[in-house]
PDB file of C-alpha atoms in Angstrom:
ATOM      1  CA  MET L   1     134.926  97.793  75.752  1.00 50.00           C
ATOM      2  CA  LYS L   2     133.586  94.908  73.637  1.00 53.00           C
ATOM      3  CA  LYS L   3     131.420  93.761  76.586  1.00 49.00           C
ATOM      4  CA  ILE L   4     130.061  97.245  77.302  1.00 47.00           C
ATOM      5  CA  ILE L   5     128.669  97.859  73.794  1.00 42.00           C
ATOM      6  CA  PRO L   6     126.355  94.768  73.784  1.00 36.00           C
ATOM      7  CA  ALA L   7     125.143  95.642  77.297  1.00 36.00           C
ATOM      8  CA  VAL L   8     124.315  99.218  76.261  1.00 33.00           C
ATOM      9  CA  LEU L   9     122.624  97.960  73.082  1.00 32.00           C
ATOM     10  CA  LEU L  10     120.529  95.453  75.057  1.00 33.00           C
ATOM     11  CA  SER L  11     119.528  98.164  77.536  1.00 36.00           C
ATOM     12  CA  PHE L  12     118.543 100.456  74.661  1.00 34.00           C
ATOM     13  CA  CYS L  13     116.416  97.712  73.020  1.00 31.00           C
ATOM     14  CA  ILE L  14     114.634  96.966  76.302  1.00 35.00           C
ATOM     15  CA  SER L  15     113.887 100.687  76.713  1.00 34.00           C
ATOM     16  CA  ILE L  16     112.360 100.832  73.212  1.00 32.00           C
ATOM     17  CA  VAL L  17     110.159  97.784  73.855  1.00 37.00           C
ATOM     18  CA  GLN L  18     108.957  99.161  77.204  1.00 39.00           C
ATOM     19  CA  ALA L  19     108.154 102.533  75.638  1.00 39.00           C
ATOM     20  CA  GLN L  20     105.859 100.764  73.157  1.00 47.00           C
ATOM     21  CA  LEU L  21     103.829  99.012  75.883  1.00 59.00           C
ATOM     22  CA  GLN L  22     100.326 100.314  76.521  1.00 59.00           C
ATOM     23  CA  GLN L  23     100.450 102.339  79.740  1.00 74.00           C
ATOM     24  CA  ILE L  24      97.362 102.963  81.867  1.00 80.00           C
ATOM     25  CA  PRO L  25      97.460 106.364  83.562  1.00 75.00           C
ATOM     26  CA  ILE L  26      96.569 105.886  87.224  1.00 73.00           C
ATOM     27  CA  LYS L  27      94.452 108.886  88.170  1.00 80.00           C
ATOM     28  CA  GLN L  28      91.238 109.899  89.923  1.00 88.00           C
ATOM     29  CA  GLY L  29      88.231 109.040  87.790  1.00 90.00           C
ATOM     30  CA  LEU L  30      90.041 106.427  85.678  1.00 91.00           C
ATOM     31  CA  VAL L  31      87.428 104.880  83.352  1.00 94.00           C
ATOM     32  CA  LEU L  32      87.916 101.363  82.025  1.00 95.00           C
ATOM     33  CA  GLU L  33      85.760  99.182  79.819  1.00 96.00           C
ATOM     34  CA  TYR L  34      85.715  95.498  80.725  1.00 97.00           C
ATOM     35  CA  THR L  35      83.883  92.446  79.530  1.00 96.00           C
ATOM     36  CA  VAL L  36      83.042  90.126  82.404  1.00 96.00           C
ATOM     37  CA  PHE L  37      82.132  86.494  81.746  1.00 96.00           C
ATOM     38  CA  PRO L  38      80.163  85.250  84.778  1.00 94.00           C
ATOM     39  CA  MET L  39      79.500  81.529  84.375  1.00 91.00           C
ATOM     40  CA  GLY L  40      79.915  81.811  80.603  1.00 85.00           C
ATOM     41  CA  GLN L  41      77.587  84.780  80.114  1.00 93.00           C
ATOM     42  CA  VAL L  42      78.797  88.040  78.532  1.00 96.00           C
ATOM     43  CA  PHE L  43      78.505  91.217  80.642  1.00 95.00           C
ATOM     44  CA  PRO L  44      80.101  94.363  79.167  1.00 97.00           C
ATOM     45  CA  CYS L  45      80.534  97.114  81.743  1.00 97.00           C
ATOM     46  CA  THR L  46      82.216 100.437  82.360  1.00 97.00           C
ATOM     47  CA  ILE L  47      84.171 100.864  85.576  1.00 96.00           C
ATOM     48  CA  THR L  48      85.256 104.151  87.158  1.00 96.00           C
ATOM     49  CA  LEU L  49      87.982 104.038  89.822  1.00 94.00           C
ATOM     50  CA  ASP L  50      88.445 106.704  92.509  1.00 92.00           C
ATOM     51  CA  THR L  51      89.928 106.919  95.967  1.00 88.00           C
ATOM     52  CA  THR L  52      87.960 108.255  98.901  1.00 82.00           C
ATOM     53  CA  ALA L  53      89.072 110.613 101.667  1.00 76.00           C
ATOM     54  CA  THR L  54      89.564 107.581 103.938  1.00 83.00           C
ATOM     55  CA  GLY L  55      91.863 105.843 101.448  1.00 87.00           C
ATOM     56  CA  ASN L  56      89.313 103.321 100.220  1.00 93.00           C
ATOM     57  CA  LEU L  57      89.113 102.425  96.526  1.00 95.00           C
ATOM     58  CA  SER L  58      85.746 103.270  94.988  1.00 96.00           C
ATOM     59  CA  ILE L  59      84.704 101.080  92.051  1.00 96.00           C
ATOM     60  CA  ALA L  60      81.603 102.433  90.335  1.00 97.00           C
ATOM     61  CA  TRP L  61      80.245 100.241  87.551  1.00 97.00           C
ATOM     62  CA  LYS L  62      77.438 100.335  85.050  1.00 97.00           C
ATOM     63  CA  ASN L  63      76.195  97.977  82.388  1.00 96.00           C
ATOM     64  CA  GLU L  64      75.364  98.855  78.780  1.00 94.00           C
ATOM     65  CA  SER L  65      71.924 100.194  79.742  1.00 95.00           C
ATOM     66  CA  GLY L  66      73.499 102.560  82.314  1.00 95.00           C
ATOM     67  CA  ARG L  67      72.362 100.691  85.400  1.00 97.00           C
ATOM     68  CA  GLY L  68      74.988  99.853  87.999  1.00 97.00           C
ATOM     69  CA  GLY L  69      76.255 100.212  91.528  1.00 97.00           C
ATOM     70  CA  LYS L  70      79.365 100.889  93.562  1.00 97.00           C
ATOM     71  CA  TYR L  71      81.814  98.842  95.597  1.00 97.00           C
ATOM     72  CA  PHE L  72      84.328 100.108  98.133  1.00 97.00           C
ATOM     73  CA  VAL L  73      87.578  98.242  98.767  1.00 97.00           C
ATOM     74  CA  THR L  74      88.777  99.207 102.255  1.00 96.00           C
ATOM     75  CA  ARG L  75      92.211 100.598 102.963  1.00 96.00           C
ATOM     76  CA  SER L  76      93.068  97.492 105.000  1.00 96.00           C
ATOM     77  CA  ALA L  77      92.097  95.249 102.069  1.00 97.00           C
ATOM     78  CA  LEU L  78      94.225  97.372  99.729  1.00 96.00           C
ATOM     79  CA  ASP L  79      97.107  96.925 102.167  1.00 97.00           C
ATOM     80  CA  SER L  80      96.823  93.214 102.939  1.00 97.00           C
ATOM     81  CA  GLY L  81      93.759  91.600 101.340  1.00 96.00           C
ATOM     82  CA  THR L  82      94.092  87.987 100.234  1.00 94.00           C
ATOM     83  CA  THR L  83      90.757  87.193  98.586  1.00 95.00           C
ATOM     84  CA  ALA L  84      88.754  88.793  95.786  1.00 97.00           C
ATOM     85  CA  PHE L  85      85.060  89.522  95.379  1.00 97.00           C
ATOM     86  CA  TRP L  86      83.584  87.396  92.567  1.00 96.00           C
ATOM     87  CA  GLY L  87      79.897  87.697  93.510  1.00 94.00           C
ATOM     88  CA  PRO L  88      77.033  88.842  91.331  1.00 91.00           C
ATOM     89  CA  PRO L  89      76.555  92.555  90.630  1.00 91.00           C
ATOM     90  CA  ASN L  90      74.504  94.454  93.195  1.00 93.00           C
ATOM     91  CA  TYR L  91      72.415  96.953  91.268  1.00 97.00           C
ATOM     92  CA  ASP L  92      71.619 100.373  92.726  1.00 97.00           C
ATOM     93  CA  GLN L  93      73.636  99.676  95.891  1.00 97.00           C
ATOM     94  CA  GLU L  94      76.861 100.861  97.488  1.00 97.00           C
ATOM     95  CA  ILE L  95      78.638  97.896  99.065  1.00 97.00           C
ATOM     96  CA  THR L  96      81.734  97.990 101.284  1.00 97.00           C
ATOM     97  CA  LEU L  97      83.661  94.750 100.857  1.00 97.00           C
ATOM     98  CA  ASP L  98      85.103  92.768 103.769  1.00 96.00           C
ATOM     99  CA  ALA L  99      88.395  93.984 105.250  1.00 95.00           C
ATOM    100  CA  ASP L 100      90.398  91.183 103.565  1.00 96.00           C
ATOM    101  CA  GLN L 101      88.571  91.311 100.229  1.00 97.00           C
ATOM    102  CA  THR L 102      89.764  93.152  97.124  1.00 97.00           C
ATOM    103  CA  MET L 103      88.145  93.695  93.752  1.00 97.00           C
ATOM    104  CA  LEU L 104      90.026  94.073  90.455  1.00 96.00           C
ATOM    105  CA  VAL L 105      93.365  94.658  92.227  1.00 97.00           C
ATOM    106  CA  LEU L 106      96.132  92.862  94.074  1.00 97.00           C
ATOM    107  CA  SER L 107      96.763  94.150  97.584  1.00 97.00           C
ATOM    108  CA  ARG L 108     100.074  95.847  98.415  1.00 97.00           C
ATOM    109  CA  LYS L 109     101.070  92.741 100.371  1.00 97.00           C
ATOM    110  CA  GLN L 110     100.392  90.537  97.334  1.00 98.00           C
ATOM    111  CA  TRP L 111     102.274  92.947  95.051  1.00 98.00           C
ATOM    112  CA  LYS L 112     105.318  92.859  97.346  1.00 98.00           C
ATOM    113  CA  GLU L 113     105.127  89.055  97.497  1.00 97.00           C
ATOM    114  CA  LEU L 114     105.001  88.878  93.695  1.00 97.00           C
ATOM    115  CA  GLN L 115     107.950  91.261  93.296  1.00 97.00           C
ATOM    116  CA  ALA L 116     110.066  89.508  95.931  1.00 98.00           C
ATOM    117  CA  ASN L 117     109.324  85.874  95.054  1.00 97.00           C
ATOM    118  CA  GLY L 118     107.968  85.846  91.495  1.00 97.00           C
ATOM    119  CA  ARG L 119     104.796  84.253  92.821  1.00 97.00           C
ATOM    120  CA  VAL L 120     101.732  85.273  94.788  1.00 97.00           C
ATOM    121  CA  ASN L 121      98.966  83.683  96.846  1.00 97.00           C
ATOM    122  CA  PHE L 122      95.687  84.953  95.391  1.00 96.00           C
ATOM    123  CA  ASP L 123      92.325  83.543  96.471  1.00 94.00           C
ATOM    124  CA  GLY L 124      94.004  80.529  98.088  1.00 94.00           C
ATOM    125  CA  GLN L 125      96.002  79.543  95.004  1.00 96.00           C
ATOM    126  CA  PHE L 126      99.606  80.218  94.112  1.00 97.00           C
ATOM    127  CA  TYR L 127     100.369  81.941  90.832  1.00 98.00           C
ATOM    128  CA  ALA L 128     103.840  82.177  89.318  1.00 97.00           C
ATOM    129  CA  ARG L 129     105.119  84.934  87.066  1.00 96.00           C
ATOM    130  CA  GLN L 130     105.635  83.756  83.487  1.00 94.00           C
ATOM    131  CA  GLY L 131     106.936  85.418  80.346  1.00 87.00           C
ATOM    132  CA  ALA L 132     104.293  87.654  78.727  1.00 75.00           C
ATOM    133  CA  ILE L 133     105.163  86.806  75.130  1.00 73.00           C
ATOM    134  CA  GLY L 134     103.274  85.274  72.209  1.00 72.00           C
ATOM    135  CA  ASP L 135      99.806  84.103  73.275  1.00 76.00           C
ATOM    136  CA  ASN L 136     100.552  85.335  76.798  1.00 81.00           C
ATOM    137  CA  GLN L 137     100.978  88.973  75.673  1.00 86.00           C
ATOM    138  CA  LEU L 138      97.860  90.963  76.534  1.00 92.00           C
ATOM    139  CA  LEU L 139      96.680  93.564  74.043  1.00 87.00           C
ATOM    140  CA  ILE L 140      94.588  96.635  74.890  1.00 88.00           C
ATOM    141  CA  ASP L 141      93.201  98.436  71.843  1.00 84.00           C
ATOM    142  CA  GLY L 142      95.603  96.405  69.697  1.00 85.00           C
ATOM    143  CA  LYS L 143      98.722  97.453  71.630  1.00 88.00           C
ATOM    144  CA  PRO L 144     100.761  95.253  73.982  1.00 91.00           C
ATOM    145  CA  ALA L 145      99.921  96.088  77.610  1.00 92.00           C
ATOM    146  CA  ASP L 146     102.472  96.642  80.356  1.00 94.00           C
ATOM    147  CA  ALA L 147     101.178  93.570  82.170  1.00 95.00           C
ATOM    148  CA  ILE L 148     102.589  90.798  84.321  1.00 96.00           C
ATOM    149  CA  PHE L 149     101.401  87.356  83.261  1.00 96.00           C
ATOM    150  CA  LEU L 150     100.647  84.897  86.084  1.00 97.00           C
ATOM    151  CA  GLN L 151      99.714  81.245  85.841  1.00 97.00           C
ATOM    152  CA  SER L 152      98.350  79.014  88.582  1.00 97.00           C
ATOM    153  CA  GLU L 153     100.465  76.099  89.759  1.00 95.00           C
ATOM    154  CA  SER L 154      98.021  73.730  88.045  1.00 93.00           C
ATOM    155  CA  GLY L 155      98.495  75.654  84.794  1.00 93.00           C
ATOM    156  CA  GLU L 156      94.735  76.099  84.471  1.00 96.00           C
ATOM    157  CA  THR L 157      94.095  79.706  85.574  1.00 97.00           C
ATOM    158  CA  ARG L 158      95.825  82.680  83.973  1.00 97.00           C
ATOM    159  CA  ILE L 159      95.857  86.280  85.218  1.00 97.00           C
ATOM    160  CA  TRP L 160      97.284  89.450  83.689  1.00 97.00           C
ATOM    161  CA  VAL L 161      98.055  92.234  86.184  1.00 97.00           C
ATOM    162  CA  LEU L 162      98.951  95.834  85.376  1.00 95.00           C
ATOM    163  CA  ASN L 163     102.665  96.293  86.063  1.00 95.00           C
ATOM    164  CA  ASN L 164     102.097  99.173  88.475  1.00 94.00           C
ATOM    165  CA  ALA L 165     102.860  99.148  92.195  1.00 94.00           C
ATOM    166  CA  THR L 166     100.390 101.974  92.890  1.00 91.00           C
ATOM    167  CA  LEU L 167      97.415 100.108  91.458  1.00 93.00           C
ATOM    168  CA  PRO L 168      98.114  96.542  90.251  1.00 96.00           C
ATOM    169  CA  LEU L 169      94.826  96.108  88.366  1.00 96.00           C
ATOM    170  CA  LEU L 170      93.588  92.743  87.176  1.00 97.00           C
ATOM    171  CA  LEU L 171      93.439  93.266  83.419  1.00 97.00           C
ATOM    172  CA  LYS L 172      92.371  89.766  82.445  1.00 97.00           C
ATOM    173  CA  VAL L 173      91.434  86.573  84.273  1.00 97.00           C
ATOM    174  CA  ASP L 174      91.062  83.356  82.274  1.00 96.00           C
ATOM    175  CA  LYS L 175      89.577  80.097  83.646  1.00 96.00           C
ATOM    176  CA  ASN L 176      88.901  81.542  87.103  1.00 97.00           C
ATOM    177  CA  PRO L 177      88.040  78.689  89.519  1.00 96.00           C
ATOM    178  CA  PHE L 178      85.271  80.957  90.884  1.00 96.00           C
ATOM    179  CA  GLY L 179      83.579  80.991  87.460  1.00 96.00           C
ATOM    180  CA  VAL L 180      84.038  84.698  86.658  1.00 97.00           C
ATOM    181  CA  ASP L 181      86.490  85.586  83.904  1.00 97.00           C
ATOM    182  CA  LEU L 182      87.139  89.150  82.804  1.00 97.00           C
ATOM    183  CA  GLN L 183      89.069  91.145  80.247  1.00 96.00           C
ATOM    184  CA  ILE L 184      89.844  94.815  79.862  1.00 96.00           C
ATOM    185  CA  GLU L 185      88.751  96.115  76.480  1.00 95.00           C
ATOM    186  CA  ARG L 186      89.878  99.721  76.560  1.00 92.00           C
ATOM    187  CA  VAL L 187      90.971 102.622  78.703  1.00 92.00           C
ATOM    188  CA  LYS L 188      88.966 105.822  78.325  1.00 88.00           C
ATOM    189  CA  LYS L 189      91.351 108.761  78.516  1.00 68.00           C
TER     190      LYS L 189
END
């Protein structure tokens, strides 16, 4: 009996902490505000996520002046993509990314790898799951996010991923070797 009470108490405390984490509702038309830092510049943008009839992920974006474009992540990339698109924005265009290229998300294959092994191969580098506490806790609108914190084997690059198997969004990328960092600022509900 003495061993059961601490276990129940620990479970209860974990439930309270998880209930306080910022959740992002995955739904059609999800609107997110990001700041992207391409090569040190500052590029605030609004991103709207949708799925298409063919199962592709549609990522519509616009800058502060309202100008933007749209990218499509193919179903095959969502299933097993291994690289991410870090190129410059293509204004007034609709671009379908390569079949192994994702944008703002981990593929299902990468998510499974992360869940099974605690590490993932992303863009040719291995990232290991670390504790998301202290400076590694991501805040969205001042609230702790339900995010998985990953760090590259070199310790240089850090990535925060939404803890959601349906859509493991990249919430923040810091010191990206491809020169494009990003951070979610808020979720529009």
